[in-house]
Amino acid sequence: MPSLAHELHLLVRALDRSAEVRLAPFGLTYPRYLALVVIGDHEGLTQRELAEALGLSEPTASRTATALAEDGWLEIIRTPGGGNRRDLRLTVDGRDLLTRSSASLGADFDDVVRGIGRDPDALAEDVRRLTAILLESP
């Protein structure tokens, strides 16, 4: 019988694949969506901080930011006197895209959770608590 850890691993993979499909109509991949979420929550963070938040290498985070900027969803601002430091900010179009795609993705996943008779808010709180506990332990 599979363990809870294995079942959660399978769930995360299924969520990632489902998010890719659900975000495609917005012109987004799931990794780019996650970058928008992090930047939207932390306006002005650096590419290095984005890499850390997403668990990416700095070159991968830089390519992601560049692609989002080329699509008009992100501004990459060189900080005067900051050396190679670049701050990241969502454009108006980027903020609108994040709002629309998050609402759609959230509603879709909430409906899936309700479909198995669970409350999405209660499940989200349980997931937050589990995540916090795991991040605090070795």
Coordinates of C-alpha atoms in Angstrom, one line a residue:
M1 CA 0.0 0.0 0.0
P2 CA 1.4 3.4 -1.0
S3 CA 2.4 5.7 1.8
L4 CA 1.0 9.2 2.4
A5 CA 4.3 10.7 1.2
H6 CA 3.9 8.8 -2.1
E7 CA 0.3 9.8 -2.5
L8 CA 1.2 13.5 -1.9
H9 CA 4.0 13.2 -4.5
L10 CA 1.5 11.9 -7.0
L11 CA -0.9 14.7 -6.1
V12 CA 1.7 17.4 -6.7
R13 CA 2.6 15.9 -10.1
A14 CA -1.1 15.7 -11.0
L15 CA -1.7 19.3 -9.8
D16 CA 1.3 20.5 -11.9
R17 CA 0.1 18.8 -15.0
S18 CA -3.5 20.1 -14.5
A19 CA -2.2 23.6 -13.9
E20 CA -0.3 23.5 -17.2
V21 CA -3.5 22.7 -19.1
R22 CA -5.6 25.2 -17.2
L23 CA -3.1 28.0 -17.7
A24 CA -2.5 27.4 -21.4
P25 CA -5.5 29.6 -22.5
F26 CA -3.8 32.5 -20.7
G27 CA -0.5 32.0 -22.6
L28 CA 1.2 30.8 -19.4
T29 CA 3.2 27.8 -18.3
Y30 CA 2.9 26.8 -14.7
P31 CA 6.5 27.8 -13.9
R32 CA 6.0 31.3 -15.4
Y33 CA 2.7 31.6 -13.5
L34 CA 4.5 30.7 -10.2
A35 CA 7.1 33.4 -11.0
L36 CA 4.3 35.9 -11.5
V37 CA 2.8 34.9 -8.1
V38 CA 6.0 35.3 -6.3
I39 CA 6.8 38.7 -7.9
G40 CA 3.2 39.9 -7.3
D41 CA 3.6 39.0 -3.7
H42 CA 7.0 40.6 -3.3
E43 CA 7.2 43.6 -5.7
G44 CA 10.8 44.7 -6.2
L45 CA 12.5 41.4 -5.4
T46 CA 15.6 40.6 -7.3
Q47 CA 16.2 37.8 -9.8
R48 CA 18.4 36.1 -7.1
E49 CA 15.5 36.2 -4.7
L50 CA 13.1 34.9 -7.3
A51 CA 15.5 32.0 -8.0
E52 CA 15.6 31.2 -4.3
A53 CA 11.8 31.4 -3.9
L54 CA 11.1 29.1 -6.8
G55 CA 14.0 26.7 -6.1
L56 CA 15.6 27.6 -9.5
S57 CA 19.1 28.3 -10.6
E58 CA 19.8 32.0 -11.1
P59 CA 20.3 31.6 -14.9
T60 CA 16.9 29.8 -15.1
A61 CA 15.2 32.5 -13.0
S62 CA 16.8 35.2 -15.3
R63 CA 15.5 33.4 -18.4
T64 CA 12.1 33.2 -16.9
A65 CA 12.1 36.9 -15.9
T66 CA 13.3 37.8 -19.4
A67 CA 10.6 35.8 -21.1
L68 CA 7.9 37.4 -18.9
A69 CA 9.3 40.9 -19.7
E70 CA 9.3 40.1 -23.4
D71 CA 5.6 39.2 -23.1
G72 CA 5.0 42.6 -21.4
W73 CA 4.0 41.1 -18.1
L74 CA 7.1 42.1 -16.1
E75 CA 9.5 45.0 -15.8
I76 CA 13.2 44.3 -15.0
I77 CA 14.7 47.4 -13.5
R78 CA 18.4 47.8 -13.1
T79 CA 19.1 49.4 -9.7
P80 CA 21.4 52.4 -10.0
G81 CA 24.6 51.7 -8.0
G82 CA 23.4 48.2 -7.4
G83 CA 25.9 46.5 -9.7
N84 CA 24.2 43.7 -11.5
R85 CA 21.1 43.9 -9.3
R86 CA 17.8 43.9 -11.1
D87 CA 14.4 44.4 -9.4
L88 CA 11.3 42.8 -10.7
R89 CA 7.9 44.4 -10.9
L90 CA 4.7 43.3 -12.6
T91 CA 3.4 45.6 -15.3
V92 CA -0.3 46.5 -15.3
D93 CA -0.9 43.8 -17.9
G94 CA 1.1 41.3 -15.8
R95 CA -1.0 42.1 -12.7
D96 CA -4.2 41.7 -14.7
L97 CA -3.0 38.4 -16.1
L98 CA -2.1 37.2 -12.6
T99 CA -5.5 38.2 -11.3
R100 CA -7.4 36.5 -14.1
S101 CA -5.3 33.3 -14.2
S102 CA -5.3 32.9 -10.4
A103 CA -9.0 33.3 -10.2
S104 CA -9.6 30.7 -12.9
L105 CA -7.0 28.3 -11.5
G106 CA -8.2 28.7 -8.0
A107 CA -11.9 28.2 -8.9
D108 CA -11.1 25.1 -10.9
F109 CA -9.1 23.5 -8.1
D110 CA -11.7 24.6 -5.5
D111 CA -14.3 22.8 -7.6
V112 CA -12.3 19.6 -7.7
V113 CA -11.9 19.7 -3.9
R114 CA -15.6 20.3 -3.4
G115 CA -16.3 17.4 -5.8
I116 CA -14.8 15.0 -3.2
G117 CA -16.9 16.6 -0.4
R118 CA -14.1 18.7 1.2
D119 CA -14.0 22.4 2.0
P120 CA -11.2 24.1 -0.1
D121 CA -10.4 26.7 2.6
A122 CA -10.1 24.0 5.3
L123 CA -7.9 21.9 3.1
A124 CA -5.7 24.9 2.2
E125 CA -5.2 25.6 5.9
D126 CA -4.2 22.0 6.6
V127 CA -1.7 22.2 3.7
R128 CA -0.3 25.4 5.0
R129 CA 0.1 23.9 8.5
L130 CA 1.8 20.8 7.1
T131 CA 4.1 22.8 5.0
A132 CA 5.1 25.0 7.9
I133 CA 5.8 22.0 10.1
L134 CA 7.9 20.3 7.4
L135 CA 9.9 23.5 6.7
E136 CA 10.7 23.8 10.4
S137 CA 11.9 20.2 10.8
P138 CA 15.1 18.7 9.4

